[in-house]
mmCIF file of C-alpha atoms (C1' of nucleotides) in Angstrom:
data_model
loop_
_atom_site.group_PDB
_atom_site.id
_atom_site.type_symbol
_atom_site.label_atom_id
_atom_site.label_comp_id
_atom_site.label_asym_id
_atom_site.label_seq_id
_atom_site.Cartn_x
_atom_site.Cartn_y
_atom_site.Cartn_z
ATOM 1 C CA MET A 280 1.691 -16.247 -0.286
ATOM 2 C CA HIS A 281 -1.743 -14.734 -0.010
ATOM 3 C CA VAL A 282 -3.702 -12.194 -1.998
ATOM 4 C CA SER A 283 -2.656 -9.530 0.460
ATOM 5 C CA ASP A 284 0.993 -10.341 -0.179
ATOM 6 C CA VAL A 285 0.551 -9.720 -3.872
ATOM 7 C CA LEU A 286 -0.972 -6.405 -3.052
ATOM 8 C CA ALA A 287 1.817 -5.693 -0.633
ATOM 9 C CA ARG A 288 4.184 -5.933 -3.565
ATOM 10 C CA VAL A 289 1.861 -4.362 -6.068
ATOM 11 C CA GLY A 290 0.512 -1.909 -3.541
ATOM 12 C CA GLY A 291 3.850 -0.198 -3.104
ATOM 13 C CA LYS A 292 3.228 3.250 -4.483
ATOM 14 C CA TRP A 293 5.477 2.667 -7.512
ATOM 15 C CA SER A 294 5.383 -1.007 -8.458
ATOM 16 C CA ILE A 295 2.328 -0.711 -10.645
ATOM 17 C CA LEU A 296 3.650 2.299 -12.458
ATOM 18 C CA VAL A 297 6.973 0.594 -13.095
ATOM 19 C CA ILE A 298 5.300 -2.541 -14.387
ATOM 20 C CA GLY A 299 2.948 -0.527 -16.516
ATOM 21 C CA THR A 300 5.822 1.482 -17.948
ATOM 22 C CA LEU A 301 7.920 -1.579 -18.690
ATOM 23 C CA GLY A 302 4.878 -3.072 -20.361
ATOM 24 C CA GLN A 303 5.716 -0.904 -23.358
ATOM 25 C CA GLY A 304 9.239 -2.272 -23.608
ATOM 26 C CA PRO A 305 12.563 -2.522 -21.769
ATOM 27 C CA LEU A 306 14.140 0.608 -20.356
ATOM 28 C CA ARG A 307 17.336 1.484 -18.591
ATOM 29 C CA PHE A 308 17.443 2.963 -15.139
ATOM 30 C CA SER A 309 17.578 6.608 -16.059
ATOM 31 C CA GLU A 310 14.903 6.234 -18.713
ATOM 32 C CA LEU A 311 12.686 4.530 -16.194
ATOM 33 C CA LYS A 312 13.294 7.277 -13.692
ATOM 34 C CA ARG A 313 12.234 9.833 -16.247
ATOM 35 C CA ALA A 314 9.229 7.796 -17.370
ATOM 36 C CA VAL A 315 7.907 7.077 -13.907
ATOM 37 C CA GLN A 316 7.602 10.689 -13.106
ATOM 38 C CA GLY A 317 7.894 11.671 -9.479
ATOM 39 C CA VAL A 318 9.761 8.644 -8.219
ATOM 40 C CA SER A 319 12.939 9.189 -6.251
ATOM 41 C CA GLN A 320 16.110 7.354 -7.156
ATOM 42 C CA ARG A 321 15.969 5.479 -3.910
ATOM 43 C CA MET A 322 12.421 4.260 -4.324
ATOM 44 C CA LEU A 323 12.971 3.305 -7.922
ATOM 45 C CA THR A 324 15.929 1.191 -6.886
ATOM 46 C CA LEU A 325 14.036 -0.469 -4.062
ATOM 47 C CA THR A 326 10.991 -1.065 -6.218
ATOM 48 C CA LEU A 327 13.084 -2.607 -8.964
ATOM 49 C CA ARG A 328 14.851 -4.854 -6.469
ATOM 50 C CA GLY A 329 11.565 -6.027 -5.071
ATOM 51 C CA LEU A 330 10.103 -6.741 -8.472
ATOM 52 C CA GLU A 331 13.268 -8.489 -9.538
ATOM 53 C CA ARG A 332 13.233 -10.599 -6.420
ATOM 54 C CA ASP A 333 9.708 -11.713 -7.158
ATOM 55 C CA GLY A 334 10.685 -12.638 -10.694
ATOM 56 C CA LEU A 335 8.525 -9.972 -12.294
ATOM 57 C CA ILE A 336 11.303 -8.084 -14.009
ATOM 58 C CA ALA A 337 14.760 -8.987 -15.291
ATOM 59 C CA ARG A 338 17.868 -6.889 -14.761
ATOM 60 C CA THR A 339 20.527 -6.957 -17.461
ATOM 61 C CA VAL A 340 23.877 -5.357 -16.799
ATOM 62 C CA THR A 341 26.132 -4.303 -19.658
ATOM 63 C CA PRO A 342 29.555 -3.620 -18.120
ATOM 64 C CA SER A 343 30.519 -0.785 -20.409
ATOM 65 C CA ILE A 344 31.714 2.698 -19.622
ATOM 66 C CA PRO A 345 29.471 4.267 -18.633
ATOM 67 C CA PRO A 346 27.691 1.179 -17.292
ATOM 68 C CA ARG A 347 24.318 0.295 -18.693
ATOM 69 C CA VAL A 348 21.513 -1.540 -16.911
ATOM 70 C CA ASP A 349 18.314 -2.551 -18.642
ATOM 71 C CA TYR A 350 15.094 -3.619 -17.035
ATOM 72 C CA ALA A 351 12.429 -5.676 -18.760
ATOM 73 C CA LEU A 352 9.330 -7.567 -17.791
ATOM 74 C CA THR A 353 9.675 -11.318 -17.486
ATOM 75 C CA ASP A 354 6.919 -13.616 -18.705
ATOM 76 C CA LEU A 355 5.639 -13.619 -15.154
ATOM 77 C CA GLY A 356 5.698 -9.845 -15.101
ATOM 78 C CA ARG A 357 3.838 -9.661 -18.385
ATOM 79 C CA SER A 358 1.175 -11.995 -17.031
ATOM 80 C CA LEU A 359 0.662 -9.579 -14.148
ATOM 81 C CA LEU A 360 0.301 -6.756 -16.603
ATOM 82 C CA GLU A 361 -3.130 -8.017 -17.604
ATOM 83 C CA PRO A 362 -4.988 -7.814 -14.288
ATOM 84 C CA VAL A 363 -3.108 -4.630 -13.481
ATOM 85 C CA ALA A 364 -4.243 -3.068 -16.717
ATOM 86 C CA ALA A 365 -7.790 -4.123 -15.872
ATOM 87 C CA LEU A 366 -7.506 -2.256 -12.603
ATOM 88 C CA GLY A 367 -6.132 0.763 -14.415
ATOM 89 C CA GLN A 368 -9.060 0.634 -16.808
ATOM 90 C CA TRP A 369 -11.424 0.523 -13.873
ATOM 91 C CA ALA A 370 -9.800 3.624 -12.451
ATOM 92 C CA ILE A 371 -10.172 5.496 -15.710
ATOM 93 C CA VAL A 372 -13.762 4.445 -16.257
ATOM 94 C CA HIS A 373 -14.983 5.071 -12.734
ATOM 95 C CA ARG A 374 -12.912 7.970 -11.578
ATOM 96 C CA ALA A 375 -15.783 10.386 -12.024
ATOM 97 C CA ALA A 376 -18.154 8.199 -10.023
ATOM 98 C CA VAL A 377 -15.673 7.899 -7.187
ATOM 99 C CA GLU A 378 -15.042 11.620 -7.119
ATOM 100 C CA ARG A 379 -18.751 12.315 -7.071
ATOM 101 C CA ALA A 380 -19.296 9.885 -4.203
ATOM 102 C CA ARG A 381 -16.429 11.467 -2.352
ATOM 103 C CA ARG A 382 -17.766 14.985 -2.687
ATOM 104 C CA LEU A 383 -21.215 13.835 -1.643
ATOM 105 C CA PHE A 384 -19.869 12.044 1.400
ATOM 106 C CA ASP A 385 -17.729 14.965 2.429
ATOM 107 C CA ALA A 386 -20.668 17.310 2.127
ATOM 108 C CA GLN A 387 -22.888 15.085 4.274
ATOM 109 C CA VAL A 388 -20.290 14.374 6.913
ATOM 110 C CA PRO A 389 -18.970 17.796 7.908
ATOM 111 C CA GLY A 390 -16.709 16.312 10.558
ATOM 112 C CA ALA A 391 -14.695 14.435 7.997
ATOM 113 C CA VAL A 392 -11.395 16.093 7.276
ATOM 114 C CA GLN A 393 -9.589 15.098 4.126
ATOM 115 C CA THR A 394 -7.421 17.894 2.829
ATOM 116 C CA PRO A 395 -6.480 20.100 5.757
ATOM 117 C CA MET B 1200 -7.837 10.698 -9.911
ATOM 118 C CA HIS B 1201 -5.069 8.554 -11.279
ATOM 119 C CA VAL B 1202 -4.312 4.854 -11.326
ATOM 120 C CA SER B 1203 -2.092 5.321 -8.306
ATOM 121 C CA ASP B 1204 -4.987 6.867 -6.397
ATOM 122 C CA VAL B 1205 -7.096 3.803 -6.995
ATOM 123 C CA LEU B 1206 -4.284 1.704 -5.670
ATOM 124 C CA ALA B 1207 -3.904 4.042 -2.738
ATOM 125 C CA ARG B 1208 -7.448 3.155 -1.787
ATOM 126 C CA VAL B 1209 -7.238 -0.450 -2.859
ATOM 127 C CA GLY B 1210 -3.676 -0.766 -1.681
ATOM 128 C CA GLY B 1211 -4.598 -0.215 1.929
ATOM 129 C CA LYS B 1212 -3.767 -3.521 3.488
ATOM 130 C CA TRP B 1213 -7.420 -4.347 4.154
ATOM 131 C CA SER B 1214 -9.560 -2.759 1.444
ATOM 132 C CA ILE B 1215 -9.216 -5.625 -0.977
ATOM 133 C CA LEU B 1216 -9.974 -8.213 1.625
ATOM 134 C CA VAL B 1217 -13.052 -6.302 2.759
ATOM 135 C CA ILE B 1218 -14.313 -5.899 -0.786
ATOM 136 C CA GLY B 1219 -13.601 -9.523 -1.557
ATOM 137 C CA THR B 1220 -15.430 -10.619 1.561
ATOM 138 C CA LEU B 1221 -18.443 -8.421 0.886
ATOM 139 C CA GLY B 1222 -18.479 -9.846 -2.620
ATOM 140 C CA GLN B 1223 -20.165 -12.888 -1.169
ATOM 141 C CA GLY B 1224 -22.945 -10.860 0.391
ATOM 142 C CA PRO B 1225 -23.669 -8.149 2.985
ATOM 143 C CA LEU B 1226 -22.282 -8.511 6.476
ATOM 144 C CA ARG B 1227 -22.504 -6.620 9.725
ATOM 145 C CA PHE B 1228 -19.528 -5.123 11.461
ATOM 146 C CA SER B 1229 -18.733 -7.974 13.807
ATOM 147 C CA GLU B 1230 -19.221 -10.587 11.118
ATOM 148 C CA LEU B 1231 -16.875 -8.657 8.882
ATOM 149 C CA LYS B 1232 -14.337 -8.401 11.648
ATOM 150 C CA ARG B 1233 -14.432 -12.140 12.090
ATOM 151 C CA ALA B 1234 -14.338 -12.819 8.342
ATOM 152 C CA VAL B 1235 -11.447 -10.492 7.591
ATOM 153 C CA GLN B 1236 -9.189 -12.320 9.939
ATOM 154 C CA GLY B 1237 -6.411 -10.308 11.522
ATOM 155 C CA VAL B 1238 -7.884 -6.853 11.096
ATOM 156 C CA SER B 1239 -8.112 -4.601 14.118
ATOM 157 C CA GLN B 1240 -11.332 -2.864 15.015
ATOM 158 C CA ARG B 1241 -9.743 0.459 14.288
ATOM 159 C CA MET B 1242 -8.498 -0.448 10.836
ATOM 160 C CA LEU B 1243 -11.753 -2.115 9.896
ATOM 161 C CA THR B 1244 -13.614 1.045 10.820
ATOM 162 C CA LEU B 1245 -11.208 3.268 8.908
ATOM 163 C CA THR B 1246 -11.214 0.980 5.889
ATOM 164 C CA LEU B 1247 -14.993 0.859 5.822
ATOM 165 C CA ARG B 1248 -15.197 4.658 6.091
ATOM 166 C CA GLY B 1249 -12.801 5.051 3.207
ATOM 167 C CA LEU B 1250 -14.640 2.602 1.015
ATOM 168 C CA GLU B 1251 -17.952 4.185 1.921
ATOM 169 C CA ARG B 1252 -16.603 7.609 1.076
ATOM 170 C CA ASP B 1253 -15.552 6.426 -2.340
ATOM 171 C CA GLY B 1254 -18.986 4.950 -2.921
ATOM 172 C CA LEU B 1255 -17.760 1.372 -3.019
ATOM 173 C CA ILE B 1256 -19.797 0.112 -0.092
ATOM 174 C CA ALA B 1257 -23.073 1.133 1.525
ATOM 175 C CA ARG B 1258 -23.637 1.414 5.248
ATOM 176 C CA THR B 1259 -27.076 0.628 6.608
ATOM 177 C CA VAL B 1260 -27.878 1.393 10.219
ATOM 178 C CA THR B 1261 -30.740 -0.324 12.002
ATOM 179 C CA PRO B 1262 -31.308 1.628 15.212
ATOM 180 C CA SER B 1263 -32.275 -1.306 17.395
ATOM 181 C CA ILE B 1264 -30.913 -2.473 20.705
ATOM 182 C CA PRO B 1265 -28.297 -3.666 20.302
ATOM 183 C CA PRO B 1266 -27.619 -1.522 17.238
ATOM 184 C CA ARG B 1267 -27.053 -3.240 13.925
ATOM 185 C CA VAL B 1268 -25.008 -1.967 11.023
ATOM 186 C CA ASP B 1269 -24.792 -3.767 7.723
ATOM 187 C CA TYR B 1270 -22.256 -3.259 4.995
ATOM 188 C CA ALA B 1271 -22.782 -4.199 1.368
ATOM 189 C CA LEU B 1272 -21.109 -3.539 -1.926
ATOM 190 C CA THR B 1273 -22.638 -0.873 -4.100
ATOM 191 C CA ASP B 1274 -22.866 -1.347 -7.856
ATOM 192 C CA LEU B 1275 -19.623 0.564 -8.101
ATOM 193 C CA GLY B 1276 -18.060 -1.721 -5.530
ATOM 194 C CA ARG B 1277 -19.232 -4.779 -7.395
ATOM 195 C CA SER B 1278 -17.705 -3.456 -10.581
ATOM 196 C CA LEU B 1279 -14.389 -3.179 -8.779
ATOM 197 C CA LEU B 1280 -14.776 -6.756 -7.624
ATOM 198 C CA GLU B 1281 -14.023 -8.003 -11.118
ATOM 199 C CA PRO B 1282 -10.525 -6.621 -11.650
ATOM 200 C CA VAL B 1283 -9.761 -7.283 -8.013
ATOM 201 C CA ALA B 1284 -10.787 -10.894 -8.390
ATOM 202 C CA ALA B 1285 -8.564 -11.099 -11.460
ATOM 203 C CA LEU B 1286 -5.656 -9.928 -9.369
ATOM 204 C CA GLY B 1287 -6.542 -12.455 -6.688
ATOM 205 C CA GLN B 1288 -6.610 -15.169 -9.313
ATOM 206 C CA TRP B 1289 -3.205 -14.092 -10.506
ATOM 207 C CA ALA B 1290 -1.896 -14.383 -6.966
ATOM 208 C CA ILE B 1291 -3.267 -17.884 -6.597
ATOM 209 C CA VAL B 1292 -2.007 -19.075 -9.962
ATOM 210 C CA HIS B 1293 1.459 -17.592 -9.712
ATOM 211 C CA ARG B 1294 2.219 -17.750 -6.030
ATOM 212 C CA ALA B 1295 4.479 -20.739 -6.511
ATOM 213 C CA ALA B 1296 6.445 -19.032 -9.278
ATOM 214 C CA VAL B 1297 6.913 -15.927 -7.191
ATOM 215 C CA GLU B 1298 8.046 -17.921 -4.185
ATOM 216 C CA ARG B 1299 10.491 -19.850 -6.310
ATOM 217 C CA ALA B 1300 11.914 -16.652 -7.802
ATOM 218 C CA ARG B 1301 12.182 -15.187 -4.341
ATOM 219 C CA ARG B 1302 14.087 -18.143 -2.908
ATOM 220 C CA LEU B 1303 16.384 -18.168 -5.906
ATOM 221 C CA PHE B 1304 17.069 -14.469 -5.612
ATOM 222 C CA ASP B 1305 17.702 -14.703 -1.903
ATOM 223 C CA ALA B 1306 20.117 -17.556 -2.423
ATOM 224 C CA GLN B 1307 22.048 -15.683 -5.088
ATOM 225 C CA VAL B 1308 22.159 -12.408 -3.215
ATOM 226 C CA PRO B 1309 23.368 -13.331 0.257
ATOM 227 C CA GLY B 1310 23.408 -9.728 1.369
ATOM 228 C CA ALA B 1311 19.693 -9.356 0.924
ATOM 229 C CA VAL B 1312 17.818 -9.423 4.209
ATOM 230 C CA GLN B 1313 14.102 -9.965 4.014
ATOM 231 C CA THR B 1314 12.771 -11.624 7.133
ATOM 232 C CA PRO B 1315 15.022 -10.670 10.054
ATOM 233 C "C1'" DC C 728 25.455 6.009 -15.227
ATOM 234 C "C1'" DG C 729 23.580 3.363 -11.525
ATOM 235 C "C1'" DG C 730 23.452 2.722 -7.430
ATOM 236 C "C1'" DC C 731 24.184 2.029 -1.828
ATOM 237 C "C1'" DA C 732 24.311 4.621 2.604
ATOM 238 C "C1'" DT C 733 22.618 7.888 5.767
ATOM 239 C "C1'" DC C 734 19.498 11.071 7.989
ATOM 240 C "C1'" DC C 735 15.043 12.241 9.052
ATOM 241 C "C1'" DC C 736 10.185 12.660 9.294
ATOM 242 C "C1'" DT C 737 5.458 11.485 8.303
ATOM 243 C "C1'" DG C 738 1.516 8.614 8.801
ATOM 244 C "C1'" DG C 739 -0.125 3.750 8.599
ATOM 245 C "C1'" DG C 740 -1.507 0.887 11.701
ATOM 246 C "C1'" DG C 741 -1.534 -2.044 16.268
ATOM 247 C "C1'" DA C 742 -3.197 -2.197 21.368
ATOM 248 C "C1'" DT C 743 -6.020 -0.590 24.667
ATOM 249 C "C1'" DA C 744 -9.717 1.782 26.997
ATOM 250 C "C1'" DC C 745 -14.089 4.280 26.980
ATOM 251 C "C1'" DT C 746 -19.121 5.366 25.165
ATOM 252 C "C1'" DG C 747 -24.085 5.239 23.221
ATOM 253 C "C1'" DC D 1461 -22.822 -4.258 19.147
ATOM 254 C "C1'" DA D 1462 -20.491 -0.686 16.864
ATOM 255 C "C1'" DG D 1463 -17.934 2.342 17.148
ATOM 256 C "C1'" DT D 1464 -14.544 6.859 18.889
ATOM 257 C "C1'" DA D 1465 -10.440 8.334 21.265
ATOM 258 C "C1'" DT D 1466 -5.474 7.887 22.669
ATOM 259 C "C1'" DC D 1467 -1.038 6.435 22.836
ATOM 260 C "C1'" DC D 1468 2.776 4.677 20.558
ATOM 261 C "C1'" DC D 1469 5.809 2.327 17.321
ATOM 262 C "C1'" DC D 1470 8.080 1.532 13.121
ATOM 263 C "C1'" DA D 1471 8.222 0.923 8.097
ATOM 264 C "C1'" DG D 1472 7.694 3.746 3.861
ATOM 265 C "C1'" DG D 1473 9.602 6.984 1.625
ATOM 266 C "C1'" DG D 1474 11.870 11.815 0.521
ATOM 267 C "C1'" DA D 1475 16.546 14.417 0.372
ATOM 268 C "C1'" DT D 1476 21.187 14.368 0.139
ATOM 269 C "C1'" DG D 1477 25.839 12.742 -0.432
ATOM 270 C "C1'" DC D 1478 29.429 9.385 -1.797
ATOM 271 C "C1'" DC D 1479 31.346 5.510 -4.963
ATOM 272 C "C1'" DG D 1480 32.645 2.073 -9.010
#
DNA sequence: CGGCATCCCTGGGGATACTG
DNA sequence: CAGTATCCCCAGGGATGCCG
């Protein structure tokens, strides 16, 4: 397991958002799907499986009718929440700087195509 | 610019490794290619362009023969180094726990195929 | 409600060859 | 040395439909 492997898991478009969302408390599948806006059912399932496999979240099934499945961060998952939140903070703080740099770069390098 | 956009940039398989490597000082292209072991010339170029565009690294060309191009973190890039390093630390500290969880999960869920 | 399964398509990314 | 250009493959991920 290398740094890049962590990012392979975390880098998946949705993992961070799921972890961040669960950081505020356990949720069931449908709630999670609503909270993590834009995620497809398929990707949410796959993301949850991956995170569960890595021990970052716990899946609790209540065999009622209708069935109920809750997802919550494990201790391991909560520990990841910290550095992830730091990265999120960075994004918020520096978003303007990045956007400025991007516009500048795009203006100077006419050949660069970004949003065709 | 959202958190997921930062991770889109950072999430690229190589960005983190490049930033981490440049954290120890400026390097030229070929040195970087050797340091970031496993990266193809193409992906290194693309990664560097992306990071440069976002103002995270600076590209300095010395028009000599043979040409020389140095890459270094900008202040913005260095600021990103912190949360990234935190994530790297997390990976190092918890790699064993993740691997254990993964083996356990794989043992309990025989149907799961991970490394065919 | 909470999922697998399936189809399909985009683009991330490797290998290779050529240029200034 | 430091790229750009091309070809090509396959995993990531969306849409849809079926099941316990």
